[in-house]
Amino acid sequence: MKHRWHPWPTAAVVAMVTVPITAQQPLQLPDTAAPAITQAADRFEFAADGPAGPGWTRPNEPARKYFHEMLPALFSRTIAIEGDLPPTATLRWIFTGPHAGLTVELSEGNVKLSERWYDSTQLLGEKGTLIRQEKAFTGHPRTLKVVADSHLSVHVLLNGQDLLQAPMYFDVQRHQMMLVAPRTQHLVVRGALLASEIKTAALQIDRDSKQQTMLGFGGSPGIPAYAELSERGKAEYWHLIHKYNLLLHREYPMGTELKQDLSNFDDLSSATPHYYGDNFPNGEVSNFEYSRRMLALGGHVIYEMWALPKWAEKPYDGPVKIIDAWKKPVTKQADVEQYVRIVVAYCRMATKKSGKPPMIVGIQNEVEQIPSVYAEMTKSLRRELDKAGFKDVKIHMADAPYLWMGVGRVNDLKQDTEAWQDTDYVASHVYDWQKYAAGPDRYDQQLQAMRAAMGDKPYLATEICLNDGKLQEPSYRVAFQVGQLYHKHLTELNAIALMYCWTILDVEQPNFGASRSLLIPDKTHGNIPVTSSFELRVLGAYSRHIQEGMWRVNATAPGNPDLLVSAFAGDTGKKTIVLLNRSTDTTRVEIPWNTSWRQVEHVTQYEENEVAAAKPGLRDVVVQPGEILIVSTLEGGN
């Protein structure tokens, strides 16, 4: 491992405006005895009239205190203060990260919190301070605590009382302290950074409780972005696809620009464009050579059209007004005969050019049809696929953009017994999850509703990504929340497949790539694919050691709701446990599964799926706050 931080022993924001400071009644702090600091992790002492710190640019400032640790993504840090702060002194606790930082200022009777962005010279000084809060108090502060939690927020506590809270979407890595006070006065401030505890947890694994059998992981490549890669870039792309076991190619095929003679399925020049912000257009188009390479790796193709060409639609003339997910009335519906003709022709073309038809065909992506049309599309497609010799090609239901809409589509489809029987897989996107990103457990109700509706049919999570503006921050903290969604899909919905929206996307605006795609072309290094953010490593925590054909078994950490556990088994001794620690505590976890573990993999903001050989007789592991740790009998791809 290249970098493991040492725990102490034993640009996106909710509102892009400055939060005003308002008058308030002082809060009485609880009386708290000064904590014993004999076991302090580190100490600090400032003298306002002491020698100026050495170095440039701060010629008349006491030396700062730098804490030499790398902060985990989630953390709780506490300082103890000896005595009261002098009336004219302010203690600043500064946390810094690659894009943004936060500062907590403690003075007599007042505590302030500010968040600032400084990844541009245009944001220097007050311009970058977008969040400010403060609280007046009375009493004697003895402890000051800062907590960056798994709810995408930061909390400031005095004497254990939670005084300030703010959203926190960005990462911080290091922290320091400074004293602001008149240099002409002899003012002394002493204190200590307290040591963090290591908690313990024990797993319970029911190895005989066989749940869903996995199909795998993947996503949708932007074929125009893939086409931009150099030959070296394409080789690296396929290396990454193999390394991360992203072997499900969910295709966005030619849509509105498809010719009626079906001659341009894979004509890049006529790809249906997607316009994202000021980025260059990506588009819907097939690439049978891409499919052939995916199949050669042992992968699968999933084909699903989005908007149909105009000649495959007809006016909607139903008696009921239908409103789609974008609150627009539905005025068109599929011409089922033409739709089926397109899909069957694609299967023939795919067989000819890539060697196999798609494994699965989705009915339609996100477009709203009336339930009777969806049912007819399903029945007619099954019938014509069988007639054409494609009896092994499976069908998944029409994708909805939101899980709650997906539940409605399941219930509608079940009204037609034949259409429901012809549906092999339930499928949905989950963009509504973003409303619950700061509290993922609140999404459980939606997951449970889908689980109840779909019954025994297997579930495909066909499109996961972030398109909510406030979540388009390229931080590990945001990606970690998506990791919680992966866990919940696997353990609550029994999902057999997880697919990110885009595996590669052409972008100019970096936050689009960071949130919507796993990879982007790096035009500054010869058009090679590079990770766009932390999203790939978090998905890789699950994809790299959970192979097709493995099945999930029940696993829990009793008494520890913030240690999310999923476990998988397979033939020939395959076993994998994924531990996601969403607490602010370092946790030592007892592993009860007696087996010959081969690999331990770490996923943090500092470690990109870094692996180490498991120690012989491994029986426990230490999981850092905000870490996803994997133990496996498999060796993840390199």
CSV table of N, CA and C in Angstrom, one decimal, residues 216-277:
chain,number,residue,atom,x,y,z
A,216,GLY,N,-23.5,-9.0,-12.5
A,216,GLY,CA,-22.3,-8.2,-12.6
A,216,GLY,C,-22.5,-6.7,-12.5
A,217,PHE,N,-21.5,-6.0,-13.0
A,217,PHE,CA,-21.4,-4.5,-12.9
A,217,PHE,C,-21.0,-3.9,-14.3
A,218,GLY,N,-21.3,-2.7,-14.5
A,218,GLY,CA,-21.0,-2.1,-15.8
A,218,GLY,C,-21.5,-0.7,-15.9
A,219,GLY,N,-21.9,-0.3,-17.1
A,219,GLY,CA,-22.4,1.0,-17.4
A,219,GLY,C,-22.5,1.2,-18.9
A,220,SER,N,-22.8,2.5,-19.3
A,220,SER,CA,-23.0,2.8,-20.7
A,220,SER,C,-21.9,3.7,-21.2
A,221,PRO,N,-21.1,3.2,-22.2
A,221,PRO,CA,-20.1,4.1,-22.7
A,221,PRO,C,-20.6,5.1,-23.7
A,222,GLY,N,-20.1,6.3,-23.6
A,222,GLY,CA,-20.4,7.3,-24.6
A,222,GLY,C,-19.5,7.0,-25.8
A,223,ILE,N,-20.1,6.4,-26.8
A,223,ILE,CA,-19.3,5.9,-28.0
A,223,ILE,C,-18.5,7.0,-28.6
A,224,PRO,N,-19.1,8.2,-28.8
A,224,PRO,CA,-18.2,9.3,-29.4
A,224,PRO,C,-17.0,9.6,-28.5
A,225,ALA,N,-17.2,9.5,-27.2
A,225,ALA,CA,-16.0,9.7,-26.3
A,225,ALA,C,-15.0,8.6,-26.4
A,226,TYR,N,-15.5,7.3,-26.5
A,226,TYR,CA,-14.6,6.2,-26.7
A,226,TYR,C,-13.8,6.3,-28.0
A,227,ALA,N,-14.6,6.8,-29.1
A,227,ALA,CA,-13.9,6.9,-30.4
A,227,ALA,C,-12.8,8.0,-30.4
A,228,GLU,N,-12.9,8.9,-29.5
A,228,GLU,CA,-11.8,10.0,-29.4
A,228,GLU,C,-10.5,9.4,-28.8
A,229,LEU,N,-10.6,8.3,-28.1
A,229,LEU,CA,-9.4,7.8,-27.5
A,229,LEU,C,-8.3,7.4,-28.5
A,230,SER,N,-7.1,7.6,-28.2
A,230,SER,CA,-6.0,7.2,-29.1
A,230,SER,C,-5.9,5.6,-29.0
A,231,GLU,N,-5.1,5.0,-29.8
A,231,GLU,CA,-4.9,3.6,-29.8
A,231,GLU,C,-4.4,3.2,-28.4
A,232,ARG,N,-3.4,4.0,-27.9
A,232,ARG,CA,-2.9,3.7,-26.5
A,232,ARG,C,-4.1,3.9,-25.5
A,233,GLY,N,-4.9,4.9,-25.8
A,233,GLY,CA,-6.0,5.2,-24.9
A,233,GLY,C,-7.0,4.0,-24.9
A,234,LYS,N,-7.3,3.5,-26.0
A,234,LYS,CA,-8.3,2.4,-26.1
A,234,LYS,C,-7.7,1.1,-25.4
A,235,ALA,N,-6.4,0.9,-25.5
A,235,ALA,CA,-5.8,-0.2,-24.8
A,235,ALA,C,-5.9,0.0,-23.3
A,236,GLU,N,-5.7,1.2,-22.8
A,236,GLU,CA,-5.8,1.5,-21.4
A,236,GLU,C,-7.3,1.4,-21.0
A,237,TYR,N,-8.2,1.8,-21.8
A,237,TYR,CA,-9.6,1.7,-21.5
A,237,TYR,C,-10.0,0.3,-21.2
A,238,TRP,N,-9.6,-0.6,-22.1
A,238,TRP,CA,-10.0,-2.0,-21.9
A,238,TRP,C,-9.3,-2.7,-20.7
A,239,HIS,N,-8.1,-2.2,-20.4
A,239,HIS,CA,-7.4,-2.6,-19.2
A,239,HIS,C,-8.2,-2.2,-18.0
A,240,LEU,N,-8.8,-1.0,-17.9
A,240,LEU,CA,-9.5,-0.6,-16.8
A,240,LEU,C,-10.9,-1.3,-16.7
A,241,ILE,N,-11.5,-1.5,-17.8
A,241,ILE,CA,-12.8,-2.3,-17.8
A,241,ILE,C,-12.5,-3.7,-17.2
A,242,HIS,N,-11.4,-4.3,-17.6
A,242,HIS,CA,-11.1,-5.6,-17.0
A,242,HIS,C,-10.7,-5.5,-15.6
A,243,LYS,N,-9.9,-4.5,-15.2
A,243,LYS,CA,-9.4,-4.4,-13.8
A,243,LYS,C,-10.6,-4.2,-12.9
A,244,TYR,N,-11.6,-3.4,-13.3
A,244,TYR,CA,-12.7,-3.1,-12.4
A,244,TYR,C,-13.9,-4.0,-12.7
A,245,ASN,N,-13.8,-5.0,-13.5
A,245,ASN,CA,-14.8,-6.1,-13.7
A,245,ASN,C,-16.1,-5.4,-14.2
A,246,LEU,N,-16.0,-4.4,-15.1
A,246,LEU,CA,-17.2,-3.7,-15.6
A,246,LEU,C,-17.6,-4.3,-16.9
A,247,LEU,N,-18.2,-5.5,-16.8
A,247,LEU,CA,-18.4,-6.4,-18.0
A,247,LEU,C,-19.8,-6.3,-18.5
A,248,LEU,N,-20.7,-5.5,-18.0
A,248,LEU,CA,-22.0,-5.3,-18.5
A,248,LEU,C,-22.0,-4.0,-19.4
A,249,HIS,N,-22.2,-4.2,-20.7
A,249,HIS,CA,-22.2,-3.1,-21.6
A,249,HIS,C,-23.6,-2.7,-21.9
A,250,ARG,N,-24.1,-1.7,-21.2
A,250,ARG,CA,-25.5,-1.2,-21.4
A,250,ARG,C,-25.5,-0.2,-22.5
A,251,GLU,N,-26.0,-0.5,-23.6
A,251,GLU,CA,-25.8,0.3,-24.8
A,251,GLU,C,-26.9,1.3,-25.0
A,252,TYR,N,-26.5,2.5,-25.3
A,252,TYR,CA,-27.5,3.5,-25.7
A,252,TYR,C,-27.4,3.6,-27.3
A,253,PRO,N,-28.2,2.8,-27.9
A,253,PRO,CA,-28.1,2.7,-29.4
A,253,PRO,C,-28.6,3.9,-30.1
A,254,MET,N,-28.5,3.8,-31.4
A,254,MET,CA,-29.1,4.8,-32.3
A,254,MET,C,-30.5,5.0,-32.0
A,255,GLY,N,-31.0,6.3,-31.9
A,255,GLY,CA,-32.4,6.5,-31.5
A,255,GLY,C,-33.1,7.3,-32.6
A,256,THR,N,-33.3,8.6,-32.3
A,256,THR,CA,-34.1,9.4,-33.2
A,256,THR,C,-33.5,9.5,-34.6
A,257,GLU,N,-32.2,9.3,-34.8
A,257,GLU,CA,-31.6,9.5,-36.1
A,257,GLU,C,-31.5,8.2,-36.9
A,258,LEU,N,-32.1,7.1,-36.3
A,258,LEU,CA,-32.1,5.8,-37.0
A,258,LEU,C,-32.9,5.9,-38.3
A,259,LYS,N,-32.3,5.5,-39.4
A,259,LYS,CA,-33.0,5.5,-40.7
A,259,LYS,C,-34.0,4.4,-40.8
A,260,GLN,N,-35.0,4.6,-41.6
A,260,GLN,CA,-36.1,3.6,-41.7
A,260,GLN,C,-35.6,2.3,-42.3
A,261,ASP,N,-34.5,2.4,-43.2
A,261,ASP,CA,-34.0,1.1,-43.7
A,261,ASP,C,-33.0,0.5,-42.7
A,262,LEU,N,-32.8,1.0,-41.6
A,262,LEU,CA,-32.0,0.5,-40.5
A,262,LEU,C,-30.5,0.3,-40.9
A,263,SER,N,-30.0,1.2,-41.8
A,263,SER,CA,-28.7,1.0,-42.3
A,263,SER,C,-27.6,1.7,-41.5
A,264,ASN,N,-28.0,2.5,-40.5
A,264,ASN,CA,-27.0,3.3,-39.7
A,264,ASN,C,-27.0,3.0,-38.2
A,265,PHE,N,-27.2,1.7,-37.8
A,265,PHE,CA,-27.1,1.4,-36.4
A,265,PHE,C,-25.8,1.8,-35.8
A,266,ASP,N,-24.7,1.6,-36.6
A,266,ASP,CA,-23.4,1.9,-36.0
A,266,ASP,C,-22.7,3.0,-36.8
A,267,ASP,N,-23.4,4.0,-37.3
A,267,ASP,CA,-22.8,5.1,-38.1
A,267,ASP,C,-22.5,6.2,-37.1
A,268,LEU,N,-21.3,6.4,-36.7
A,268,LEU,CA,-20.9,7.4,-35.7
A,268,LEU,C,-21.3,8.8,-36.1
A,269,SER,N,-21.3,9.1,-37.4
A,269,SER,CA,-21.6,10.5,-37.8
A,269,SER,C,-23.0,10.9,-37.6
A,270,SER,N,-23.9,9.9,-37.5
A,270,SER,CA,-25.3,10.2,-37.3
A,270,SER,C,-25.8,9.9,-35.9
A,271,ALA,N,-24.9,9.8,-34.9
A,271,ALA,CA,-25.3,9.6,-33.5
A,271,ALA,C,-26.3,10.6,-33.0
A,272,THR,N,-27.3,10.2,-32.3
A,272,THR,CA,-28.3,11.1,-31.7
A,272,THR,C,-27.5,11.9,-30.6
A,273,PRO,N,-27.4,13.2,-30.7
A,273,PRO,CA,-26.6,14.0,-29.7
A,273,PRO,C,-27.3,14.1,-28.4
A,274,HIS,N,-26.4,14.1,-27.4
A,274,HIS,CA,-26.9,14.5,-26.0
A,274,HIS,C,-26.1,15.8,-25.7
A,275,TYR,N,-26.9,16.8,-25.3
A,275,TYR,CA,-26.3,18.1,-24.9
A,275,TYR,C,-26.3,18.3,-23.4
A,276,TYR,N,-25.1,18.3,-22.8
A,276,TYR,CA,-24.9,18.5,-21.4
A,276,TYR,C,-24.2,19.9,-21.2
A,277,GLY,N,-24.9,20.9,-20.7
A,277,GLY,CA,-24.3,22.2,-20.4
A,277,GLY,C,-23.6,22.7,-21.6
